[in-house]
Coordinates of C-alpha atoms in Angstrom, one line a residue:
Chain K
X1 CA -45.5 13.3 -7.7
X2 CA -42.5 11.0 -7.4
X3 CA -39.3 11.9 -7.2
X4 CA -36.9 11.0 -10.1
X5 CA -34.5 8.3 -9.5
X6 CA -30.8 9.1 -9.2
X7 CA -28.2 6.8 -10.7
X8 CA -25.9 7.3 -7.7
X9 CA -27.7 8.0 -4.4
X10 CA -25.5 9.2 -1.0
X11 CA -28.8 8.6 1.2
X12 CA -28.8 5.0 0.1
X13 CA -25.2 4.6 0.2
X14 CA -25.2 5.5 3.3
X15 CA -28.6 3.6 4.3
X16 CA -26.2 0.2 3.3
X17 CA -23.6 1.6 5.1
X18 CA -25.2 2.0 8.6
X19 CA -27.1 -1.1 8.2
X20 CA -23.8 -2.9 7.6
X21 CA -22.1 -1.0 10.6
X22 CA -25.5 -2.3 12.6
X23 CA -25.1 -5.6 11.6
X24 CA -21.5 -6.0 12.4
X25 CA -22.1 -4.3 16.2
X26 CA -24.9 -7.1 16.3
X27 CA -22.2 -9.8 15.7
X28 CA -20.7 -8.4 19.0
X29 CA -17.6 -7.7 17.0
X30 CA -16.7 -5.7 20.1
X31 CA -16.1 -8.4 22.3
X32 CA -12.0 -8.2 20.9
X33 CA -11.9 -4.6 22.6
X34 CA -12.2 -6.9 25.9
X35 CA -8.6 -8.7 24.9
X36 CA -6.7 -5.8 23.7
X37 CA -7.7 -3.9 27.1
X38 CA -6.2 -6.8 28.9
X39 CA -3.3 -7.3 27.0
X40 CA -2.4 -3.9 27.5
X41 CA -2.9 -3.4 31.4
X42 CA -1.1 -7.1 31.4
X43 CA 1.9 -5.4 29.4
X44 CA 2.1 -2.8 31.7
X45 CA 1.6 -5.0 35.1
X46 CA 4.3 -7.7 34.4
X47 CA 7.1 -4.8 33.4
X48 CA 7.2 -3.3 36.5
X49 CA 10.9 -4.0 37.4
X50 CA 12.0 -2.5 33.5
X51 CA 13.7 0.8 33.0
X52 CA 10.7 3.4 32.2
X53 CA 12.0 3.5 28.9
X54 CA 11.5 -0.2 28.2
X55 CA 8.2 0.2 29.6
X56 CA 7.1 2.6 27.1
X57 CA 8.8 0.9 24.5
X58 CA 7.0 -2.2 25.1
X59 CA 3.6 -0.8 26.3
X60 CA 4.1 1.0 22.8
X61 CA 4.5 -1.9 20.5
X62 CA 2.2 -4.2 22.6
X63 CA -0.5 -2.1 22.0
X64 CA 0.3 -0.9 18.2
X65 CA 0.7 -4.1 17.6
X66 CA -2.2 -5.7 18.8
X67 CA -4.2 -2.9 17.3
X68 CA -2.7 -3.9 13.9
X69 CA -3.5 -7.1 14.5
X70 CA -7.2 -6.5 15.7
X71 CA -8.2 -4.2 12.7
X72 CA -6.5 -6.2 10.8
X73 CA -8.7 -9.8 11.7
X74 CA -11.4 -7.3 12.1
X75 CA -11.3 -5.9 8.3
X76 CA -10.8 -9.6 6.7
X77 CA -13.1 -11.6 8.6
X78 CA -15.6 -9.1 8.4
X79 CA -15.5 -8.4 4.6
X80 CA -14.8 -12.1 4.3
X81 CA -18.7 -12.6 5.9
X82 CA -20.6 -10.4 4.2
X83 CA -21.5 -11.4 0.8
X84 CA -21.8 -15.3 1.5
X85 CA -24.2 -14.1 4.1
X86 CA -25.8 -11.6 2.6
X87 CA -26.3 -14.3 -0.8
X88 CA -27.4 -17.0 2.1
X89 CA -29.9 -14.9 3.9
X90 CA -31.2 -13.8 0.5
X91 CA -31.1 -10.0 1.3
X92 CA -28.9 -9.4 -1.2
X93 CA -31.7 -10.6 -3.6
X94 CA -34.5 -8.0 -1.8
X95 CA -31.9 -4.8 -1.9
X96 CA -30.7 -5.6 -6.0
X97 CA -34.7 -6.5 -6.6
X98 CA -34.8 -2.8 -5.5
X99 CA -33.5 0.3 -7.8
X100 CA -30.3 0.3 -5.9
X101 CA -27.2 0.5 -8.0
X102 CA -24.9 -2.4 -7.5
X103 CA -21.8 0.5 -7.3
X104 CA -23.9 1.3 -4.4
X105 CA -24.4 -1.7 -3.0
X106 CA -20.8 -2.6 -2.7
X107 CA -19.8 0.8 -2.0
X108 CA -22.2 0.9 1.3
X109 CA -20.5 -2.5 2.3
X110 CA -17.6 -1.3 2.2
X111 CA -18.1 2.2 4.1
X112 CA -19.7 0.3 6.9
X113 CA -16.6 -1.6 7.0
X114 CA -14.6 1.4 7.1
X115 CA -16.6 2.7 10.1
X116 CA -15.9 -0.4 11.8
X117 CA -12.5 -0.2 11.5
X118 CA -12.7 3.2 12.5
X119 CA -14.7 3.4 15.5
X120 CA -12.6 -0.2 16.8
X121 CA -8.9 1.9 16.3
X122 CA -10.7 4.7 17.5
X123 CA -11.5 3.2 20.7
X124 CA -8.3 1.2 20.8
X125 CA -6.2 4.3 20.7
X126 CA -8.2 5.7 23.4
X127 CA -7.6 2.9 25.6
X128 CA -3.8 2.9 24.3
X129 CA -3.3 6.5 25.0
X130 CA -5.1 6.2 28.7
X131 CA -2.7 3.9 29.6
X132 CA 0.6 5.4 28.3
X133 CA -1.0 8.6 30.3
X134 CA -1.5 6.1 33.7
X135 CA 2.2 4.8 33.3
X136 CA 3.4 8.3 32.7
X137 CA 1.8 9.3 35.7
X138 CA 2.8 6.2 37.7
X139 CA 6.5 6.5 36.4
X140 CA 6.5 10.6 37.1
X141 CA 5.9 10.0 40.4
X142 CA 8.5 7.1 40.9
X143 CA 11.2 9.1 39.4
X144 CA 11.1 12.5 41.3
X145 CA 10.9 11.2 44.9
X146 CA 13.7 12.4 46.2
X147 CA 15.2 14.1 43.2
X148 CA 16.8 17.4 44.0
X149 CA 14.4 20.3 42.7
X150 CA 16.8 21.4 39.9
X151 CA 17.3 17.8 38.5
X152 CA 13.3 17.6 38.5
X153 CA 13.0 19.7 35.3
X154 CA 15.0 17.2 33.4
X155 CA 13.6 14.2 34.3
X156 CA 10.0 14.7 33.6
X157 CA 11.3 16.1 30.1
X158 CA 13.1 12.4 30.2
X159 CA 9.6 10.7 30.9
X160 CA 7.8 12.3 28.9
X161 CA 9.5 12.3 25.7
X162 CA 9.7 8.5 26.5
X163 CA 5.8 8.4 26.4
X164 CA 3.2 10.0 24.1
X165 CA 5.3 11.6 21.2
X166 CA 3.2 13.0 17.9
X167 CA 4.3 10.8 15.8
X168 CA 2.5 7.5 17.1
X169 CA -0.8 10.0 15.6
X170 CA 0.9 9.0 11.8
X171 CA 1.3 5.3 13.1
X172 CA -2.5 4.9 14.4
X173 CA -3.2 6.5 10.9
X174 CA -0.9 3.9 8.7
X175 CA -2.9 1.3 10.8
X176 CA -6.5 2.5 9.5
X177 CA -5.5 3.0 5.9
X178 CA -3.7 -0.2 6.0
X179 CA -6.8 -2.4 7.8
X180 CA -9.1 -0.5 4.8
X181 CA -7.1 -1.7 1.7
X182 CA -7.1 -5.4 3.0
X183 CA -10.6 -4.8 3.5
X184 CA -10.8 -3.4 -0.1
X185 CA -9.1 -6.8 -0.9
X186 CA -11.1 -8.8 1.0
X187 CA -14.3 -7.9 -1.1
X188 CA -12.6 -8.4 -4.0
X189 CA -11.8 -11.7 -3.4
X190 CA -15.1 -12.5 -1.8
X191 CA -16.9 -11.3 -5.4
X192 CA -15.6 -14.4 -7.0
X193 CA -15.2 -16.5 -4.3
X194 CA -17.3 -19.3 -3.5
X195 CA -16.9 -19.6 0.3
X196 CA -16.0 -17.3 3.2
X197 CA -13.1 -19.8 4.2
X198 CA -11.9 -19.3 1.1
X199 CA -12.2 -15.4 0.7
X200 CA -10.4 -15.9 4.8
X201 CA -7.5 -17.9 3.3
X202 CA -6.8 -15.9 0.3
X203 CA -6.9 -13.0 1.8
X204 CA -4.1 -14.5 4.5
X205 CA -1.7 -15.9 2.1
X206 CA -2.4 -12.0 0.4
X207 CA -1.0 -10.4 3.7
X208 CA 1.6 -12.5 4.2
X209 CA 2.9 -12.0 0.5
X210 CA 2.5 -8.6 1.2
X211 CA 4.8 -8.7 3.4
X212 CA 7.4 -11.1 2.7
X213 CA 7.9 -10.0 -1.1
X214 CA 10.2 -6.5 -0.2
X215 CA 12.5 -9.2 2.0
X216 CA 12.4 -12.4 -1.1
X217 CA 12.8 -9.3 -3.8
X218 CA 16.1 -7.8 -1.9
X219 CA 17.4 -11.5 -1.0
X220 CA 16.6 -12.6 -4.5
X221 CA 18.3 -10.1 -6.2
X222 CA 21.0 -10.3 -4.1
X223 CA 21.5 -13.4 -4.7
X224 CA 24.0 -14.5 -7.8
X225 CA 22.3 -17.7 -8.3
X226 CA 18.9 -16.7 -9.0
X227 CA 17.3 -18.3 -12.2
X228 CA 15.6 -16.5 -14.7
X229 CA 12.3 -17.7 -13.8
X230 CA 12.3 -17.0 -10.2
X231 CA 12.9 -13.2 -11.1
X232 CA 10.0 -13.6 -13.6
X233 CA 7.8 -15.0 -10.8
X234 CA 8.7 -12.5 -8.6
X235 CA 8.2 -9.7 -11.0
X236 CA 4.8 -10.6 -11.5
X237 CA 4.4 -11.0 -7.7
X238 CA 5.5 -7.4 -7.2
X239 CA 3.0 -6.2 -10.2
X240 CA 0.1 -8.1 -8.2
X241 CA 0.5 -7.8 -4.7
X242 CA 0.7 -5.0 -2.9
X243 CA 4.0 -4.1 -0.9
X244 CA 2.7 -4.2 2.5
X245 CA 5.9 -4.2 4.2
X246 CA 6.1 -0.3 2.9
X247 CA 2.8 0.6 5.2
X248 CA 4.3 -0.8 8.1
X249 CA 6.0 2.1 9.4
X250 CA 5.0 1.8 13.1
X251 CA 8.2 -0.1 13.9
X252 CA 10.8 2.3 13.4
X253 CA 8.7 5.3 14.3
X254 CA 8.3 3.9 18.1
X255 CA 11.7 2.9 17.6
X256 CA 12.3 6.9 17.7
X257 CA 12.4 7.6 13.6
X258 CA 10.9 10.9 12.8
X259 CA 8.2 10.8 10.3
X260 CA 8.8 13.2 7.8
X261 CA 4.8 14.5 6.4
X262 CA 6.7 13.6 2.7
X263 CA 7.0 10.4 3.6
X264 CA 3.7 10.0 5.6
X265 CA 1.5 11.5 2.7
X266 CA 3.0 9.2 0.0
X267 CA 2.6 6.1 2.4
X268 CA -1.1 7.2 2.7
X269 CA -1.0 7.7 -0.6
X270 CA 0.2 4.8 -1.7
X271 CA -2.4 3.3 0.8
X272 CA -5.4 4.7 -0.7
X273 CA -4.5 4.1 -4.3
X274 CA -4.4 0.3 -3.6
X275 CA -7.5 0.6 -1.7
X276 CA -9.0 2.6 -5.0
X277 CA -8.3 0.1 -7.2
X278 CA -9.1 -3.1 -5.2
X279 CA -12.8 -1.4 -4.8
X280 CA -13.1 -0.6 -8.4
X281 CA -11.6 -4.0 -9.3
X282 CA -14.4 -5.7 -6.6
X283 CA -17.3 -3.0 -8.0
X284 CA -16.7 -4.9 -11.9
X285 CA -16.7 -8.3 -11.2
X286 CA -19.5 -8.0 -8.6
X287 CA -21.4 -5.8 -11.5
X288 CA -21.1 -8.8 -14.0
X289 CA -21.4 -11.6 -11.1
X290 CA -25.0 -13.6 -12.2
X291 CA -27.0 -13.4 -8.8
Chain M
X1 CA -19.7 -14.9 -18.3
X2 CA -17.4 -13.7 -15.5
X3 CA -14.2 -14.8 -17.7
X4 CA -14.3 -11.3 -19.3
X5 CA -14.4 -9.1 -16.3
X6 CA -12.2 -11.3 -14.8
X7 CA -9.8 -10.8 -17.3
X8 CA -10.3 -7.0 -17.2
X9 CA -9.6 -7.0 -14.0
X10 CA -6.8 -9.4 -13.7
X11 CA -5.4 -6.8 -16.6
X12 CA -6.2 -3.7 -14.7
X13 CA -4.1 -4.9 -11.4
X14 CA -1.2 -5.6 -13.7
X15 CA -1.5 -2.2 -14.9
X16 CA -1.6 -0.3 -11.3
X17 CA 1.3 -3.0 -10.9
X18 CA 3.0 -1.6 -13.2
X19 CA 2.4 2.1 -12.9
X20 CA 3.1 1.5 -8.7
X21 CA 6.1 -0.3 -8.6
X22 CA 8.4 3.1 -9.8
X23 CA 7.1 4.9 -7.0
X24 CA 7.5 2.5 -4.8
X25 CA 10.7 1.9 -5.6
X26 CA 11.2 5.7 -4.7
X27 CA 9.3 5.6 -2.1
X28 CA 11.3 2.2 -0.4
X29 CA 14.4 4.5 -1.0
X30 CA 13.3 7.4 0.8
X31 CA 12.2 5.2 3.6
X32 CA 16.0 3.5 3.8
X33 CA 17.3 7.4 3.7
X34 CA 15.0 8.0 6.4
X35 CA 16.3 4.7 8.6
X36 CA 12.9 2.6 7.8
X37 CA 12.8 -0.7 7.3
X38 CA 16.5 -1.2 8.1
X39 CA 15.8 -4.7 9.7
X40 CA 17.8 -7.8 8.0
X41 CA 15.7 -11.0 8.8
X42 CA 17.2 -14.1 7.7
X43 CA 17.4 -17.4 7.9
X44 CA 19.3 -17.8 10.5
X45 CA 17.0 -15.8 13.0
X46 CA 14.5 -18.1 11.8
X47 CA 16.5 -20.7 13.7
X48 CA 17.0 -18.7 16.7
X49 CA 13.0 -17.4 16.8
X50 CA 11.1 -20.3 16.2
X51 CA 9.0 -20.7 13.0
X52 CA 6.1 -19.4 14.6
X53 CA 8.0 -16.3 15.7
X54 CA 10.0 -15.4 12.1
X55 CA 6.5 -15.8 11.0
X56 CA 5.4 -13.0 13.1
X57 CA 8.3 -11.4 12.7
X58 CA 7.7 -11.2 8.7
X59 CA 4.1 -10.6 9.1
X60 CA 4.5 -7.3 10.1
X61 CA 5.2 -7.5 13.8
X62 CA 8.3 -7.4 14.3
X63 CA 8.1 -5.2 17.2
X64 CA 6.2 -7.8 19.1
X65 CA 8.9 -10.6 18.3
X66 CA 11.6 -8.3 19.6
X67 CA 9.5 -7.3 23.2
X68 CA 8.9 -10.8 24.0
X69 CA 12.7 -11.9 23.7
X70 CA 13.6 -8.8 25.4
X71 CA 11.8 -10.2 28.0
X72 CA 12.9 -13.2 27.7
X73 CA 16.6 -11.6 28.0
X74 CA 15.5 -10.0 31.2
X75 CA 14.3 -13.4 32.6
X76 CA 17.6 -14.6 31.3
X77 CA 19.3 -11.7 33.5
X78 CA 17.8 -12.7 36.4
X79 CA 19.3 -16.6 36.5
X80 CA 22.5 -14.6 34.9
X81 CA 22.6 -16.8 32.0
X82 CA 25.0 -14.1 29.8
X83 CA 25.6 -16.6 26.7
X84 CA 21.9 -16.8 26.4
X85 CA 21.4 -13.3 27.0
X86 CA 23.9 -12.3 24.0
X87 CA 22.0 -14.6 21.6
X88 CA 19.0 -13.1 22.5
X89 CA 20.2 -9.7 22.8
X90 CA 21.6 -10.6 19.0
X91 CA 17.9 -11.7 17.9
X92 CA 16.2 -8.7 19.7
X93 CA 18.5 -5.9 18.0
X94 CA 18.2 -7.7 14.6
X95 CA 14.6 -7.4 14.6
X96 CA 14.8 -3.9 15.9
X97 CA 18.1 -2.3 15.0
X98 CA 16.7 1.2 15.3
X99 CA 15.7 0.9 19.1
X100 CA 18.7 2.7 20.6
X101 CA 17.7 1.0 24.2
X102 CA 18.4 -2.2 23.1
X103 CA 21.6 -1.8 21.5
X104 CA 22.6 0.1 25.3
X105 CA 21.3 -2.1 27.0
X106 CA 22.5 -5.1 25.2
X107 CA 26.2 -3.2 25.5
X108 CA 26.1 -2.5 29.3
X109 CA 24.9 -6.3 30.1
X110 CA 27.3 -8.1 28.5
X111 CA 30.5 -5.3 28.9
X112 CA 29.5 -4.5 32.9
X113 CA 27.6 -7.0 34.1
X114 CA 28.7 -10.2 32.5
X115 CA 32.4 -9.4 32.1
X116 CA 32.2 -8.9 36.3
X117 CA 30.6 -12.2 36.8
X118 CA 33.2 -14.0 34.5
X119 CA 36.1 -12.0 36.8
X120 CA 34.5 -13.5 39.8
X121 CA 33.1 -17.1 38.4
X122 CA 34.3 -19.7 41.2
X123 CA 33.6 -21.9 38.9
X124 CA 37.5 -20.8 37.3
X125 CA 40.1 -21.0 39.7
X126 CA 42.7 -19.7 36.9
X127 CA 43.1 -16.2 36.6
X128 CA 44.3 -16.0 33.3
X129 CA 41.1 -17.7 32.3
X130 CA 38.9 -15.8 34.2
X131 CA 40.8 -12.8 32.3
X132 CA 40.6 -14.3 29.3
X133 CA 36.2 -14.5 29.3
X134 CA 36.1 -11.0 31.3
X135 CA 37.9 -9.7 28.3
X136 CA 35.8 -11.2 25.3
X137 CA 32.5 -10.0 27.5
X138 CA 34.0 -6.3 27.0
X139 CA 34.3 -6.8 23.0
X140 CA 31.1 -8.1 23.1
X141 CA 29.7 -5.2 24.4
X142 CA 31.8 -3.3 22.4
X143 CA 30.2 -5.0 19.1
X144 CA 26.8 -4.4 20.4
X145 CA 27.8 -0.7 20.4
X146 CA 29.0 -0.9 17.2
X147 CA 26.8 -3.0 15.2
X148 CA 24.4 -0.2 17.2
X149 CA 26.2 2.7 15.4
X150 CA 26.2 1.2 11.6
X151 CA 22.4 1.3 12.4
X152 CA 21.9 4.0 14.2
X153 CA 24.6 6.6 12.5
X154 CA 22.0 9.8 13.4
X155 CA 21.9 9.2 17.2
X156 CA 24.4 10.4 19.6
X157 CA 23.5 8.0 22.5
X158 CA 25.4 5.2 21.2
X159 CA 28.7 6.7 19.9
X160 CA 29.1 8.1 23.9
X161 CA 28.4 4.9 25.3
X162 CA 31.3 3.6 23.2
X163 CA 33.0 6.3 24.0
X164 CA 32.5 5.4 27.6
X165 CA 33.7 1.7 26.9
X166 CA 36.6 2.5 25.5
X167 CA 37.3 4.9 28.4
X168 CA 36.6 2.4 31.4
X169 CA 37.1 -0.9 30.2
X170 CA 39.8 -1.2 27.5
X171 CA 41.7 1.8 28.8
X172 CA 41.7 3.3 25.4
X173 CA 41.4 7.3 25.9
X174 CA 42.6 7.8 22.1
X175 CA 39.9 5.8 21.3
X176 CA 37.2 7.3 23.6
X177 CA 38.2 10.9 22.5
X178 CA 37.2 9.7 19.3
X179 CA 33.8 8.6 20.1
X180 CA 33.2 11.4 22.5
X181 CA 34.0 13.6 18.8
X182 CA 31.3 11.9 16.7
X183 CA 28.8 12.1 19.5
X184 CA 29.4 15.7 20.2
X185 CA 29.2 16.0 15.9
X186 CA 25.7 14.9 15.8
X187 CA 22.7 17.2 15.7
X188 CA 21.0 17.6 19.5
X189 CA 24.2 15.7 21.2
X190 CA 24.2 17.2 24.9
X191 CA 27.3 20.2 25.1
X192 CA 29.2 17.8 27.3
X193 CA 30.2 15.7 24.4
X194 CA 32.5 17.8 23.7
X195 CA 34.1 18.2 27.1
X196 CA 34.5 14.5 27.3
X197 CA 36.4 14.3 24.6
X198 CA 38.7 17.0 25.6
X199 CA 39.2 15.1 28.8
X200 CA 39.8 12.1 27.3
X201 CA 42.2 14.0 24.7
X202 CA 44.2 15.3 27.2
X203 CA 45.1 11.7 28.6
X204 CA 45.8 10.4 24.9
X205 CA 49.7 10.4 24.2
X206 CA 50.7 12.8 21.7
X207 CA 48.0 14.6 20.8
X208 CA 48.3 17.1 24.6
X209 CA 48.6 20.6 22.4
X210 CA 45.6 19.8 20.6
X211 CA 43.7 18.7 24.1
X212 CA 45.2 22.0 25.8
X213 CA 43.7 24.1 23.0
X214 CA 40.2 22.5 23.5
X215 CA 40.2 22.7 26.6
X216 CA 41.0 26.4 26.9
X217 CA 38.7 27.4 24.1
X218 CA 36.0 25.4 26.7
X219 CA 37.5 27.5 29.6
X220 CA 36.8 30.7 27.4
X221 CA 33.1 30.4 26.6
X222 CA 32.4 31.1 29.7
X223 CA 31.8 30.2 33.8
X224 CA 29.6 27.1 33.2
X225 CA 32.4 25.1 31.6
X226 CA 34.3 26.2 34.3
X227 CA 34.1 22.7 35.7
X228 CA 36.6 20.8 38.2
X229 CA 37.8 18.4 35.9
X230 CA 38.4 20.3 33.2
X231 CA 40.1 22.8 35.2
X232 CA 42.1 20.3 36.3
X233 CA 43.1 18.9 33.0
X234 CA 43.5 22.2 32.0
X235 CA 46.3 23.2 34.8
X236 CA 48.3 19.8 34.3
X237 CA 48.4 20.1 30.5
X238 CA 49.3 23.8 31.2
X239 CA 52.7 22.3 33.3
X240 CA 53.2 19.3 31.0
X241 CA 53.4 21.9 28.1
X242 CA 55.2 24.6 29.4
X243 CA 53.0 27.3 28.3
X244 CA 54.5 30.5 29.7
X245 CA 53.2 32.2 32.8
X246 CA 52.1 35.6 31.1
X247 CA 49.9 32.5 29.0
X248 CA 48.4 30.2 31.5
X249 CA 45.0 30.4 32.7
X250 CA 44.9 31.3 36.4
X251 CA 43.3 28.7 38.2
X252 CA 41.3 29.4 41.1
X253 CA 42.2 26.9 44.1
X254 CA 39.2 26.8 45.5
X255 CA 37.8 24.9 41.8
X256 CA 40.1 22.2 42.4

């Protein structure tokens, strides 16, 4: 007897899901793990005649920032790929031919995506935190030779409150959530898109709205000679694009800001809600796209 | 027929627009309460930076920017090139203003080590000249310290270091006693804040009762403030005074 079919199925979500995942390791997506392990020993090699606390500092936003940057090329250019392909290779046609739900569908896109992104920070943070442990260790052992015993204590307190803190665990976080709602966007534009380099460039000119609108908003309003339709375009701007300059928090909390959990939970939150709605907004217009 | 979920959509992201930008109004204020976002790039960096760095810089990675001039600055050090190293310094604690390091850093190049290379430039036989560019390096590095402070009003670090400025280059004990104040005010300032600006009290004119009566209410906690300077501060304000005999602390000779 066969079973009934379910209108939402988590073994087939998750069947698109891996498959997706498998597909993107295929691509040899990887390969960027390669550069971001070199940038960061190369960060740490050419600093060698820095304070220890510019060390840190730098081997700190070298490698937050180019694991922003890597999830964040990773999560559009991969999103960006997968429907065109998916429509060229025609498998799209043999899995919707199939009882499979086009919520589904673009759901198990997207959660392959999001493992992706989460094995790549994953493994980037590893990497990050080996090396700030390797130039602890290195540092340690520079700064005690020849320190009395009772001025020890106080120096390795020193080092190591210059190196790993807590709060970077918030920051690695902010990246992921961050990396999935541009991913999020990304399909969306790619439902209506008609090419990958365009799905590639929209989503670029989305990021770097994203960013810029806080600083045009502030400057704008600022500003006594700002017409009437510039604050019209820019409120609609605002109502459209997400304020990505508000996820970026990673700045200021290696700059030493303390990350309040208020503040980190309402950025996540914030996060996620934009990541709801750019997958529910994706899931309509790919349910009424004619395939 | 994609116009009409389109449209629906189009309608729905308004919507969340709508309903978000509240809260992240809210949320942007909290952030500036909590010293986020504090970083003020305009045009003019864009000048300074490159295109192709502001760009960076607005992109998120601001962070990035900043390391690279820093390094830059350090590379600058090393031909001891100060006027490039202020601008860069400038461009560095822009994008960063909440990176105490730079701010110290940027201070203790420009008031320690450049102001000692202008005093001994052979470049400038005149004195008075020489003088002249020694002096502007120390307000330099005092407006590093301060343009550090408006950004960094939580942190200790910085008020000290002006207080340490003040002290040894402008002379300015007053001053210094000041700074040593509002260090020692803020939460998880090291106990010796408040020494220093006891010391630093007792050499400002005027104000010696008040220096004499920090300094013994330091004396009276305890052994471990029982430290030579202060003891010696302590026994000259003690004779510059007159505090009677039956009053005075008894010095042990051996501390001094």
């Amino acid at each position: 007897m066969d079973t009934p079919h379910k209108i939402f199925s988590p073994a087939r979500l998750w069947a698109i899901a891996s498959n997706t995942l498998l597909e993107l390791v295929r691509l040899k997506v990887f390969y960027f793990l390669l550069l971001f392990a070199l940038l960061i020993i190369g960060s740490s090699a050419f600093m060698l005649d820095f304070k220890f606390q510019e060390q840190f500092q730098v081997l700190k936003d070298m490698s937050l920032g180019s694991m922003s940057i890597f999830s964040w090329l990773l999560a559009v250019l991969a999103t960006a790929m997968l429907l065109p392909k998916e429509i060229e290779d025609r498998t799209l046609y043999t899995i919707l031919a199939k009882p499979v739900p086009r919520l589904e569908y673009i759901l198990g896109k997207l959660l392959g995506i999001l493992a992706l992104l989460f094995v790549s920070i994953l493994l980037m943070s590893v990497m990050f935190v080996i090396a700030l442990y390797i130039k602890q260790q290195a540092v340690l052992t520079d700064a005690v030779r020849g320190l009395p015993p009772e001025q020890t204590a106080d120096v390795i307190r020193g080092v190591k409150a210059s190196a790993f803190t807590v709060s970077l665990i918030p920051c690695v976080a902010m990246i992921y959530i961050k990396s999935a709602l541009l991913a999020s966007f990304t399909l969306l534009a790619s439902t209506f898109a008609t090419s990958s380099i365009f799905t590639i460039i929209v989503s670029f000119v989305v990021y770097f709205i994203g960013h810029v609108q806080g600083i045009a908003r502030e400057s704008l309003l600022a500003s006594p000679n700002a017409s009437a339709l510039s604050k019209v375009f820019l409120a609609f701007v605002s109502l459209l694009f997400p304020d990505l300059r508000l996820l970026n928090l990673t700045d200021d909390v290696v700059a030493g800001n303390a990350i309040s959990s208020a503040i980190f939970l309402k950025t996540a939150g914030l996060g996620l809600s934009y990541f709801c709605v750019y997958t529910l907004a994706a899931y309509l217009i790919f349910a009424f796209k004619e395939l | 027929m994609m116009v009409k979920p389109l449209a629906a959509v189009f309608s729905m992201l308004l919507l969340f627009g709508a309903a978000k930008l509240p809260f992240e109004h809210r949320l942007e204020q909290e952030d500036r309460a909590a010293f986020f976002h504090g970083a003020k790039l305009s045009l003019g960096l864009r000048d300074q930076v490159g295109q192709l760095g502001f760009l960076a810089a607005l992109s998120g990675f601001r962070s990035l920017v900043a390391d690279f001039l820093w390094i830059e600055a350090h590379t600058a050090w090393e031909g001891t090139q100060w006027g490039r190293m202020a601008l860069l310094f400038n461009n560095v604690t822009t994008l960063q203003p909440r990176v105490v390091m730079f701010w110290d850093m940027a201070a203790w190049h420009m008031a320690y080590n450049a102001s000692v290379a202008a005093m001994q430039d052979p470049k400038q036989p005149r004195l008075a000249l020489r003088l002249r560019a020694q002096r502007e390096y120390f307000e330099l590095g005092k407006d590093f310290l301060i343009r550090g402070i408006e950004n960094n009003p939580d942190r200790y670090l910085l008020y000290e270091r002006l207080g340490i400025v003040e002290r040894d280059k402008f002379g300015d004990h007053c001053a210094a006693s000041r700074r040593f104040g509002e260090a020692a005010a803020i939460r998880g300032a090291p106990t010796y804040e408040k020494r220093f600006m006891a010391y630093e009290l007792s050499h400002c004119p005027g104000h010696e009762r008040e220096a004499y009566e920090r300094l013994l209410a330091l004396y009276k906690t305890g052994r471990r403030e029982w430290l030579p300077t202060l003891l010696e501060r302590l026994e000259y304000l003690q004779k510059a005074l007159n505090i009677p005999a039956a009053q005075r602390v008894n010095i042990p000779e051996k501390k001094l």
